[in-house]
PDB file of C-alpha atoms and ligand atoms in Angstrom:
ATOM      1  CA  MET Q 112      11.873   4.060   9.822  1.00 96.00           C
ATOM      2  CA  ARG Q 113      10.820   3.963   6.200  1.00 97.00           C
ATOM      3  CA  ILE Q 114       7.358   4.816   4.934  1.00 98.00           C
ATOM      4  CA  ILE Q 115       5.814   3.344   1.814  1.00 98.00           C
ATOM      5  CA  ALA Q 116       2.357   3.506   0.308  1.00 98.00           C
ATOM      6  CA  PHE Q 117       0.253   1.418  -2.006  1.00 98.00           C
ATOM      7  CA  TYR Q 118      -1.697   3.872  -4.063  1.00 97.00           C
ATOM      8  CA  SER Q 119      -3.615   4.218  -7.293  1.00 96.00           C
ATOM      9  CA  PRO Q 120      -6.343   6.665  -8.263  1.00 93.00           C
ATOM     10  CA  LYS Q 121      -8.264   3.561  -9.371  1.00 93.00           C
ATOM     11  CA  GLY Q 122     -10.183   1.258  -7.036  1.00 93.00           C
ATOM     12  CA  GLY Q 123     -10.160  -2.524  -7.172  1.00 94.00           C
ATOM     13  CA  VAL Q 124      -6.699  -2.851  -8.714  1.00 96.00           C
ATOM     14  CA  GLY Q 125      -4.978  -4.836  -5.957  1.00 96.00           C
ATOM     15  CA  LYS Q 126      -3.616  -2.145  -3.636  1.00 97.00           C
ATOM     16  CA  THR Q 127      -4.918  -3.711  -0.459  1.00 95.00           C
ATOM     17  CA  ALA Q 128      -4.022  -7.263  -1.455  1.00 96.00           C
ATOM     18  CA  ALA Q 129      -0.461  -6.088  -2.123  1.00 98.00           C
ATOM     19  CA  ALA Q 130      -0.259  -3.952   1.038  1.00 97.00           C
ATOM     20  CA  VAL Q 131      -1.308  -6.871   3.242  1.00 96.00           C
ATOM     21  CA  ASN Q 132       0.957  -9.405   1.541  1.00 98.00           C
ATOM     22  CA  ILE Q 133       3.954  -7.109   1.640  1.00 98.00           C
ATOM     23  CA  ALA Q 134       3.266  -6.178   5.268  1.00 98.00           C
ATOM     24  CA  TYR Q 135       3.235  -9.857   6.190  1.00 97.00           C
ATOM     25  CA  LEU Q 136       6.391 -10.668   4.197  1.00 98.00           C
ATOM     26  CA  ALA Q 137       8.218  -7.691   5.701  1.00 98.00           C
ATOM     27  CA  SER Q 138       7.302  -8.729   9.243  1.00 97.00           C
ATOM     28  CA  GLN Q 139       8.558 -12.252   8.522  1.00 97.00           C
ATOM     29  CA  ASP Q 140      11.822 -10.760   7.318  1.00 97.00           C
ATOM     30  CA  ASN Q 141      12.817  -9.268  10.671  1.00 95.00           C
ATOM     31  CA  CYS Q 142      11.374  -5.927   9.757  1.00 97.00           C
ATOM     32  CA  ARG Q 143       9.011  -4.559  12.396  1.00 97.00           C
ATOM     33  CA  THR Q 144       6.087  -3.342  10.293  1.00 98.00           C
ATOM     34  CA  LEU Q 145       3.017  -1.195  10.803  1.00 97.00           C
ATOM     35  CA  LEU Q 146       0.212  -1.495   8.270  1.00 96.00           C
ATOM     36  CA  TRP Q 147      -2.162   1.478   8.347  1.00 94.00           C
ATOM     37  CA  ASP Q 148      -5.442   1.120   6.493  1.00 92.00           C
ATOM     38  CA  LEU Q 149      -6.295   4.684   5.440  1.00 91.00           C
ATOM     39  CA  ASP Q 150      -9.247   3.666   3.291  1.00 89.00           C
ATOM     40  CA  PRO Q 151     -12.572   4.177   5.115  1.00 82.00           C
ATOM     41  CA  GLN Q 152     -13.897   1.225   3.122  1.00 80.00           C
ATOM     42  CA  GLY Q 153     -11.389  -0.679   5.201  1.00 71.00           C
ATOM     43  CA  ALA Q 154     -10.635  -3.833   3.258  1.00 77.00           C
ATOM     44  CA  SER Q 155      -7.322  -4.608   4.965  1.00 81.00           C
ATOM     45  CA  SER Q 156      -9.079  -5.996   8.023  1.00 78.00           C
ATOM     46  CA  PHE Q 157     -10.664  -8.715   5.923  1.00 77.00           C
ATOM     47  CA  TYR Q 158      -7.307  -9.996   4.798  1.00 84.00           C
ATOM     48  CA  LEU Q 159      -5.884 -10.264   8.287  1.00 78.00           C
ATOM     49  CA  ALA Q 160      -6.715 -13.064  10.670  1.00 59.00           C
ATOM     50  CA  GLY Q 161      -9.002 -12.128  13.504  1.00 50.00           C
ATOM     51  CA  ALA Q 162     -10.635  -9.341  11.528  1.00 47.00           C
ATOM     52  CA  GLU Q 163     -13.613  -9.405  13.921  1.00 49.00           C
ATOM     53  CA  THR Q 164     -11.448  -8.425  16.847  1.00 51.00           C
ATOM     54  CA  VAL Q 165      -9.656  -5.740  14.880  1.00 54.00           C
ATOM     55  CA  LYS Q 166     -11.913  -2.734  15.247  1.00 60.00           C
ATOM     56  CA  GLY Q 167     -10.997   0.712  14.061  1.00 62.00           C
ATOM     57  CA  ARG Q 168     -11.066   3.629  16.476  1.00 66.00           C
ATOM     58  CA  LYS Q 169     -12.344   7.054  15.774  1.00 68.00           C
ATOM     59  CA  LEU Q 170      -9.561   8.957  14.155  1.00 67.00           C
ATOM     60  CA  SER Q 171     -10.865  12.287  15.450  1.00 67.00           C
ATOM     61  CA  LYS Q 172      -9.229  11.544  18.824  1.00 72.00           C
ATOM     62  CA  LEU Q 173      -5.929  11.115  17.097  1.00 73.00           C
ATOM     63  CA  LEU Q 174      -6.452  14.106  14.849  1.00 70.00           C
ATOM     64  CA  GLU Q 175      -7.363  16.296  17.804  1.00 72.00           C
ATOM     65  CA  GLY Q 176      -4.207  15.232  19.572  1.00 71.00           C
ATOM     66  CA  LYS Q 177      -6.289  13.727  22.412  1.00 75.00           C
ATOM     67  CA  ALA Q 178      -4.797  10.283  22.025  1.00 79.00           C
ATOM     68  CA  PRO Q 179      -1.364   9.163  20.831  1.00 82.00           C
ATOM     69  CA  ILE Q 180      -1.118   7.014  17.739  1.00 86.00           C
ATOM     70  CA  ALA Q 181      -0.086   4.033  19.880  1.00 85.00           C
ATOM     71  CA  LYS Q 182      -3.704   3.807  21.147  1.00 84.00           C
ATOM     72  CA  PHE Q 183      -4.879   3.032  17.637  1.00 85.00           C
ATOM     73  CA  ILE Q 184      -2.441   0.253  16.972  1.00 89.00           C
ATOM     74  CA  HIS Q 185      -3.293  -3.410  17.241  1.00 88.00           C
ATOM     75  CA  ASP Q 186       0.008  -4.954  18.229  1.00 88.00           C
ATOM     76  CA  ASP Q 187       1.212  -8.161  16.658  1.00 86.00           C
ATOM     77  CA  VAL Q 188      -1.730  -9.271  14.543  1.00 88.00           C
ATOM     78  CA  TYR Q 189       1.155 -11.455  13.415  1.00 92.00           C
ATOM     79  CA  PRO Q 190       4.513 -11.456  15.181  1.00 93.00           C
ATOM     80  CA  GLY Q 191       6.218  -8.240  14.113  1.00 95.00           C
ATOM     81  CA  LEU Q 192       3.165  -6.901  12.295  1.00 95.00           C
ATOM     82  CA  ASP Q 193       1.163  -4.077  13.856  1.00 94.00           C
ATOM     83  CA  PHE Q 194      -2.015  -2.781  12.322  1.00 92.00           C
ATOM     84  CA  ILE Q 195      -4.170   0.344  12.367  1.00 90.00           C
ATOM     85  CA  PRO Q 196      -7.563  -0.579  10.937  1.00 87.00           C
ATOM     86  CA  ALA Q 197      -9.695   1.935   9.100  1.00 84.00           C
ATOM     87  CA  HIS Q 198     -12.599   3.727  10.678  1.00 77.00           C
ATOM     88  CA  THR Q 199     -15.405   5.607   8.950  1.00 75.00           C
ATOM     89  CA  SER Q 200     -14.129   8.800  10.600  1.00 74.00           C
ATOM     90  CA  PHE Q 201     -11.136   8.607   8.237  1.00 75.00           C
ATOM     91  CA  ARG Q 202     -13.441  10.285   5.752  1.00 75.00           C
ATOM     92  CA  ASN Q 203     -12.912  13.512   7.652  1.00 75.00           C
ATOM     93  CA  PHE Q 204      -9.170  13.359   7.320  1.00 77.00           C
ATOM     94  CA  ASP Q 205      -9.185  15.969   4.598  1.00 78.00           C
ATOM     95  CA  ILE Q 206     -10.936  18.591   6.699  1.00 76.00           C
ATOM     96  CA  LYS Q 207      -8.268  18.264   9.348  1.00 74.00           C
ATOM     97  CA  LEU Q 208      -5.558  18.487   6.754  1.00 76.00           C
ATOM     98  CA  GLU Q 209      -7.024  21.731   5.379  1.00 76.00           C
ATOM     99  CA  GLN Q 210      -6.907  23.207   8.871  1.00 76.00           C
ATOM    100  CA  GLU Q 211      -3.307  22.186   9.359  1.00 73.00           C
ATOM    101  CA  SER Q 212      -2.051  23.547   6.075  1.00 70.00           C
ATOM    102  CA  GLY Q 213       1.689  23.808   6.054  1.00 77.00           C
ATOM    103  CA  SER Q 214       2.623  20.742   8.082  1.00 82.00           C
ATOM    104  CA  ASN Q 215       2.442  17.131   7.074  1.00 86.00           C
ATOM    105  CA  VAL Q 216       0.013  15.668   9.578  1.00 85.00           C
ATOM    106  CA  LEU Q 217       0.893  12.094   8.671  1.00 89.00           C
ATOM    107  CA  ARG Q 218       4.566  12.692   9.284  1.00 91.00           C
ATOM    108  CA  ASP Q 219       3.830  14.235  12.689  1.00 88.00           C
ATOM    109  CA  MET Q 220       1.554  11.355  13.657  1.00 89.00           C
ATOM    110  CA  LEU Q 221       4.063   8.702  12.677  1.00 93.00           C
ATOM    111  CA  ALA Q 222       7.124  10.374  14.187  1.00 92.00           C
ATOM    112  CA  PRO Q 223       6.713   8.852  17.697  1.00 91.00           C
ATOM    113  CA  LEU Q 224       6.901   5.357  16.184  1.00 93.00           C
ATOM    114  CA  SER Q 225      10.255   5.774  14.519  1.00 92.00           C
ATOM    115  CA  GLU Q 226      12.193   4.035  17.317  1.00 91.00           C
ATOM    116  CA  GLU Q 227      10.393   0.706  17.290  1.00 92.00           C
ATOM    117  CA  THR Q 228       9.027   0.534  13.748  1.00 96.00           C
ATOM    118  CA  SER Q 229      11.203  -0.206  10.716  1.00 97.00           C
ATOM    119  CA  LEU Q 230       8.558   0.043   8.042  1.00 98.00           C
ATOM    120  CA  VAL Q 231       5.196   1.803   7.787  1.00 98.00           C
ATOM    121  CA  ILE Q 232       2.881   0.691   4.986  1.00 98.00           C
ATOM    122  CA  LEU Q 233       0.018   3.009   4.091  1.00 97.00           C
ATOM    123  CA  ASP Q 234      -2.895   1.365   2.299  1.00 96.00           C
ATOM    124  CA  CYS Q 235      -4.560   4.297   0.544  1.00 94.00           C
ATOM    125  CA  PRO Q 236      -8.042   5.058  -0.714  1.00 93.00           C
ATOM    126  CA  PRO Q 237      -8.343   5.558  -4.486  1.00 93.00           C
ATOM    127  CA  THR Q 238      -8.799   9.304  -4.316  1.00 88.00           C
ATOM    128  CA  LEU Q 239      -6.657  12.266  -5.177  1.00 86.00           C
ATOM    129  CA  SER Q 240      -7.232  14.318  -2.045  1.00 87.00           C
ATOM    130  CA  ARG Q 241      -5.203  16.355   0.438  1.00 87.00           C
ATOM    131  CA  LEU Q 242      -4.602  13.092   2.280  1.00 88.00           C
ATOM    132  CA  THR Q 243      -3.186  11.476  -0.832  1.00 90.00           C
ATOM    133  CA  GLU Q 244      -0.968  14.458  -1.455  1.00 91.00           C
ATOM    134  CA  GLN Q 245       0.427  14.138   2.055  1.00 92.00           C
ATOM    135  CA  VAL Q 246       0.941  10.419   1.532  1.00 94.00           C
ATOM    136  CA  LEU Q 247       2.786  11.085  -1.713  1.00 95.00           C
ATOM    137  CA  GLU Q 248       4.889  13.653   0.093  1.00 94.00           C
ATOM    138  CA  VAL Q 249       5.761  11.665   3.209  1.00 95.00           C
ATOM    139  CA  ALA Q 250       6.347   8.274   1.564  1.00 97.00           C
ATOM    140  CA  ASP Q 251       9.850   7.175   0.641  1.00 97.00           C
ATOM    141  CA  ARG Q 252       8.338   5.122  -2.180  1.00 97.00           C
ATOM    142  CA  VAL Q 253       4.851   4.744  -3.584  1.00 98.00           C
ATOM    143  CA  TYR Q 254       3.950   1.402  -5.165  1.00 98.00           C
ATOM    144  CA  VAL Q 255       1.270   1.641  -7.819  1.00 98.00           C
ATOM    145  CA  PRO Q 256      -0.588  -1.422  -9.122  1.00 98.00           C
ATOM    146  CA  VAL Q 257      -1.522  -0.985 -12.778  1.00 97.00           C
ATOM    147  CA  VAL Q 258      -3.949  -3.354 -14.488  1.00 97.00           C
ATOM    148  CA  PRO Q 259      -2.745  -3.745 -18.079  1.00 96.00           C
ATOM    149  CA  THR Q 260      -5.432  -1.823 -19.933  1.00 95.00           C
ATOM    150  CA  TRP Q 261      -4.836   1.420 -21.820  1.00 93.00           C
ATOM    151  CA  LEU Q 262      -7.235   3.275 -19.556  1.00 93.00           C
ATOM    152  CA  ALA Q 263      -5.246   2.238 -16.498  1.00 94.00           C
ATOM    153  CA  VAL Q 264      -1.954   3.096 -18.193  1.00 94.00           C
ATOM    154  CA  ASN Q 265      -3.438   6.483 -18.968  1.00 94.00           C
ATOM    155  CA  SER Q 266      -4.357   7.104 -15.346  1.00 93.00           C
ATOM    156  CA  TRP Q 267      -0.823   5.998 -14.358  1.00 95.00           C
ATOM    157  CA  ASN Q 268       0.523   8.692 -16.700  1.00 94.00           C
ATOM    158  CA  GLN Q 269      -1.762  11.260 -15.090  1.00 94.00           C
ATOM    159  CA  LEU Q 270      -0.513  10.287 -11.644  1.00 95.00           C
ATOM    160  CA  GLN Q 271       3.078  10.690 -12.785  1.00 95.00           C
ATOM    161  CA  GLN Q 272       2.284  14.129 -14.163  1.00 95.00           C
ATOM    162  CA  PHE Q 273       0.532  15.124 -10.940  1.00 94.00           C
ATOM    163  CA  VAL Q 274       3.540  14.112  -8.862  1.00 94.00           C
ATOM    164  CA  LYS Q 275       5.849  16.042 -11.192  1.00 94.00           C
ATOM    165  CA  ASP Q 276       3.662  19.157 -11.098  1.00 94.00           C
ATOM    166  CA  LYS Q 277       3.530  19.072  -7.299  1.00 91.00           C
ATOM    167  CA  LYS Q 278       7.280  18.427  -7.155  1.00 92.00           C
ATOM    168  CA  LEU Q 279       6.799  15.387  -4.926  1.00 91.00           C
ATOM    169  CA  GLY Q 280       9.565  13.405  -6.612  1.00 88.00           C
ATOM    170  CA  ALA Q 281       8.404  11.371  -9.592  1.00 86.00           C
ATOM    171  CA  ARG Q 282      11.184   8.820  -9.020  1.00 91.00           C
ATOM    172  CA  LYS Q 283       9.520   7.640  -5.834  1.00 95.00           C
ATOM    173  CA  LEU Q 284       6.663   6.168  -7.877  1.00 97.00           C
ATOM    174  CA  ARG Q 285       7.184   2.460  -8.517  1.00 97.00           C
ATOM    175  CA  PRO Q 286       4.471   0.896 -10.665  1.00 97.00           C
ATOM    176  CA  PHE Q 287       3.907  -2.802 -11.168  1.00 98.00           C
ATOM    177  CA  PHE Q 288       1.401  -4.756 -13.236  1.00 98.00           C
ATOM    178  CA  SER Q 289      -1.507  -6.173 -11.273  1.00 98.00           C
ATOM    179  CA  MET Q 290      -4.338  -8.648 -11.936  1.00 98.00           C
ATOM    180  CA  VAL Q 291      -2.682  -9.765 -15.141  1.00 98.00           C
ATOM    181  CA  ASP Q 292      -4.675 -12.259 -17.169  1.00 97.00           C
ATOM    182  CA  ARG Q 293      -2.341 -13.634 -19.809  1.00 92.00           C
ATOM    183  CA  ARG Q 294      -5.223 -15.210 -21.699  1.00 95.00           C
ATOM    184  CA  LYS Q 295      -6.229 -11.680 -22.650  1.00 96.00           C
ATOM    185  CA  ASN Q 296      -4.326 -10.423 -25.674  1.00 96.00           C
ATOM    186  CA  LEU Q 297      -4.385  -6.841 -24.504  1.00 94.00           C
ATOM    187  CA  HIS Q 298      -2.912  -7.777 -21.104  1.00 96.00           C
ATOM    188  CA  LYS Q 299      -0.155  -9.763 -22.800  1.00 95.00           C
ATOM    189  CA  GLU Q 300       0.591  -7.009 -25.264  1.00 95.00           C
ATOM    190  CA  ILE Q 301       0.865  -4.306 -22.599  1.00 95.00           C
ATOM    191  CA  VAL Q 302       2.872  -6.395 -20.119  1.00 95.00           C
ATOM    192  CA  GLU Q 303       5.332  -7.376 -22.849  1.00 94.00           C
ATOM    193  CA  GLN Q 304       6.066  -3.703 -23.454  1.00 93.00           C
ATOM    194  CA  GLY Q 305       7.229  -3.579 -19.822  1.00 88.00           C
ATOM    195  CA  ARG Q 306       9.111  -0.439 -18.874  1.00 86.00           C
ATOM    196  CA  GLU Q 307       8.174   1.354 -22.094  1.00 91.00           C
ATOM    197  CA  VAL Q 308       4.671   1.509 -20.663  1.00 93.00           C
ATOM    198  CA  LEU Q 309       5.721   1.724 -17.020  1.00 94.00           C
ATOM    199  CA  PRO Q 310       8.903   3.757 -16.689  1.00 90.00           C
ATOM    200  CA  ASN Q 311      10.641   3.098 -13.348  1.00 93.00           C
ATOM    201  CA  GLY Q 312       8.534  -0.064 -13.107  1.00 95.00           C
ATOM    202  CA  MET Q 313       9.386  -2.951 -10.789  1.00 96.00           C
ATOM    203  CA  GLY Q 314       9.469  -5.462 -13.636  1.00 95.00           C
ATOM    204  CA  VAL Q 315       6.924  -7.770 -12.011  1.00 96.00           C
ATOM    205  CA  ALA Q 316       3.354  -8.731 -12.824  1.00 97.00           C
ATOM    206  CA  VAL Q 317       0.926 -10.085 -10.249  1.00 98.00           C
ATOM    207  CA  PRO Q 318      -1.237 -12.649 -12.039  1.00 98.00           C
ATOM    208  CA  TYR Q 319      -4.995 -12.667 -11.829  1.00 98.00           C
ATOM    209  CA  ALA Q 320      -5.475 -15.596  -9.467  1.00 98.00           C
ATOM    210  CA  SER Q 321      -8.383 -16.957  -7.476  1.00 97.00           C
ATOM    211  CA  VAL Q 322      -6.100 -17.624  -4.504  1.00 97.00           C
ATOM    212  CA  VAL Q 323      -5.686 -13.855  -4.139  1.00 96.00           C
ATOM    213  CA  GLU Q 324      -9.456 -13.443  -4.061  1.00 94.00           C
ATOM    214  CA  ARG Q 325      -9.656 -16.128  -1.393  1.00 94.00           C
ATOM    215  CA  MET Q 326      -7.428 -14.100   0.934  1.00 94.00           C
ATOM    216  CA  GLY Q 327     -10.482 -12.072   1.919  1.00 88.00           C
ATOM    217  CA  GLU Q 328     -12.637 -15.086   2.688  1.00 88.00           C
ATOM    218  CA  GLU Q 329      -9.935 -16.850   4.658  1.00 89.00           C
ATOM    219  CA  GLY Q 330      -8.548 -13.753   6.354  1.00 89.00           C
ATOM    220  CA  LEU Q 331      -5.001 -14.789   5.544  1.00 92.00           C
ATOM    221  CA  PRO Q 332      -2.049 -13.282   3.713  1.00 95.00           C
ATOM    222  CA  LEU Q 333      -1.118 -15.292   0.623  1.00 97.00           C
ATOM    223  CA  GLU Q 334       2.113 -16.476   2.198  1.00 97.00           C
ATOM    224  CA  ARG Q 335      -0.037 -18.345   4.729  1.00 95.00           C
ATOM    225  CA  LEU Q 336      -2.862 -19.335   2.405  1.00 96.00           C
ATOM    226  CA  ALA Q 337      -0.957 -20.553  -0.655  1.00 97.00           C
ATOM    227  CA  PRO Q 338       2.811 -20.034  -0.314  1.00 98.00           C
ATOM    228  CA  HIS Q 339       3.549 -22.231  -3.349  1.00 98.00           C
ATOM    229  CA  SER Q 340       1.244 -20.359  -5.718  1.00 98.00           C
ATOM    230  CA  PRO Q 341       2.769 -18.309  -8.553  1.00 98.00           C
ATOM    231  CA  ALA Q 342       1.116 -15.180  -7.153  1.00 98.00           C
ATOM    232  CA  ALA Q 343       2.810 -15.698  -3.761  1.00 98.00           C
ATOM    233  CA  GLU Q 344       6.153 -15.903  -5.565  1.00 98.00           C
ATOM    234  CA  VAL Q 345       5.448 -12.581  -7.296  1.00 98.00           C
ATOM    235  CA  TYR Q 346       4.645 -10.886  -3.976  1.00 98.00           C
ATOM    236  CA  ARG Q 347       7.951 -12.199  -2.623  1.00 98.00           C
ATOM    237  CA  GLN Q 348       9.668 -10.615  -5.626  1.00 98.00           C
ATOM    238  CA  ILE Q 349       7.881  -7.348  -4.926  1.00 98.00           C
ATOM    239  CA  TRP Q 350       9.042  -7.448  -1.309  1.00 98.00           C
ATOM    240  CA  ALA Q 351      12.621  -8.097  -2.453  1.00 97.00           C
ATOM    241  CA  GLY Q 352      12.327  -5.096  -4.783  1.00 97.00           C
ATOM    242  CA  ILE Q 353      10.986  -2.884  -2.005  1.00 98.00           C
ATOM    243  CA  ARG Q 354      13.775  -3.953   0.361  1.00 97.00           C
ATOM    244  CA  GLN Q 355      16.271  -3.077  -2.341  1.00 96.00           C
ATOM    245  CA  ASP Q 356      14.595   0.302  -2.957  1.00 96.00           C
ATOM    246  CA  LEU Q 357      14.583   1.238   0.721  1.00 96.00           C
ATOM    247  CA  TRP Q 358      17.739  -0.195   2.196  1.00 94.00           C
ATOM    248  CA  LYS Q 359      19.809  -1.481  -0.698  1.00 79.00           C
ATOM    249  CA  ARG Q 360      20.611  -4.484   1.511  1.00 64.00           C
ATOM    250  CA  ARG Q 361      18.837  -5.475   4.709  1.00 59.00           C
ATOM    251  CA  PRO Q 362      16.206  -3.639   6.738  1.00 57.00           C
ATOM    252  CA  GLY Q 363      17.795  -1.823   9.633  1.00 51.00           C
TER     253      GLY Q 363
HETATM  254  N1  ADP V 668      -4.161 -10.681  -8.364  1.00 94.35           N
HETATM  255  C1  ADP V 668      -5.465 -10.810  -8.130  1.00 94.35           C
HETATM  256  N2  ADP V 668      -6.177 -11.811  -8.706  1.00 94.35           N
HETATM  257  C2  ADP V 668      -7.489 -11.950  -8.485  1.00 94.35           C
HETATM  258  N3  ADP V 668      -8.205 -11.151  -7.698  1.00 94.35           N
HETATM  259  C3  ADP V 668      -7.577 -10.126  -7.108  1.00 94.35           C
HETATM  260  C4  ADP V 668      -6.170  -9.899  -7.281  1.00 94.35           C
HETATM  261  N4  ADP V 668      -5.822  -8.806  -6.554  1.00 94.35           N
HETATM  262  C5  ADP V 668      -6.933  -8.391  -5.941  1.00 94.35           C
HETATM  263  N5  ADP V 668      -7.996  -9.172  -6.259  1.00 94.35           N
HETATM  264  C6  ADP V 668      -9.391  -9.044  -5.813  1.00 94.35           C
HETATM  265  O1  ADP V 668      -9.938  -7.869  -6.391  1.00 94.35           O
HETATM  266  C7  ADP V 668     -10.678  -7.122  -5.431  1.00 94.35           C
HETATM  267  C8  ADP V 668      -9.999  -5.751  -5.220  1.00 94.35           C
HETATM  268  O2  ADP V 668      -8.711  -5.962  -4.685  1.00 94.35           O
HETATM  269  P1  ADP V 668      -8.086  -4.947  -3.616  1.00 94.35           P
HETATM  270  O3  ADP V 668      -6.729  -5.425  -3.292  1.00 94.35           O
HETATM  271  O4  ADP V 668      -9.028  -4.767  -2.470  1.00 94.35           O
HETATM  272  O5  ADP V 668      -8.025  -3.632  -4.517  1.00 94.35           O
HETATM  273  P2  ADP V 668      -7.891  -2.079  -4.106  1.00 94.35           P
HETATM  274  O6  ADP V 668      -7.295  -2.016  -2.742  1.00 94.35           O
HETATM  275  O7  ADP V 668      -7.012  -1.510  -5.167  1.00 94.35           O
HETATM  276  O8  ADP V 668      -9.285  -1.510  -4.156  1.00 94.35           O
HETATM  277  C9  ADP V 668     -10.695  -7.969  -4.191  1.00 94.35           C
HETATM  278  O9  ADP V 668     -11.884  -8.714  -4.185  1.00 94.35           O
HETATM  279  C10 ADP V 668      -9.498  -8.873  -4.314  1.00 94.35           C
HETATM  280  O10 ADP V 668      -9.706 -10.104  -3.676  1.00 94.35           O
HETATM  281 MG1   MG V 669      -7.996  -1.064  -0.975  1.00 94.35          MG
END
């Protein structure tokens, strides 16, 4: 079982859109996937069909060890794609983590799933909290959407420094450009600088596209909504890059 996260200290940069699209593509690629929405604002549910039926459960039960993680999972929202929706109680995650200092609570929670699940995708809130630190620690790779503005590049640099300082393994961070509007000179300029701006970058840029916005309205991953769109092609490239990062060849 591999664990990845979509994370950025900035909100509204395309983390959830990417997490959902990659989760769907992975599940279609014979890779049993669990998508866990850790953001109490809970946007993932909107992007998945049947969002109304996908209700989050109080995490306290899980945190208190009163219920196994399996009870929180919605099986097969698509074939091969399991989902843990967010719940407002996720806000209290940090308190629990303070109490459990020393162990990685996320790792312990996910351990029972390692037999049947090939890939866990954590969709993170845009905070730098104890929870995020544990995510950064437990994840094999962390994918970071960066909108091509200097402010966003700056916060990417800060994240890199944070991961270095905490000795979490800076190489596990894999940034990619997100919401790129090539009509904007600044976006073009920054994206053209590629890996100079984003060292260890994935070499892909998700375009700013209205079809991505429509995912929320339609409750569909892009591969279902608009598989022939340029943005869908970029998400497929990102999935290929992730597969390469995690397994070199095929999921297994
Ligand atoms: N590539 C894109 N092009 C256009 N809109 C996008 C794109 N990616 C995300 N969005 C929209 O921007 C908003 C924030 O995206 P989201 O993925 O929820 O960001 P985050 O999880 O980083 O907060 C959503 O309304 C989403 O539909
Ligand atoms: Mg989000």
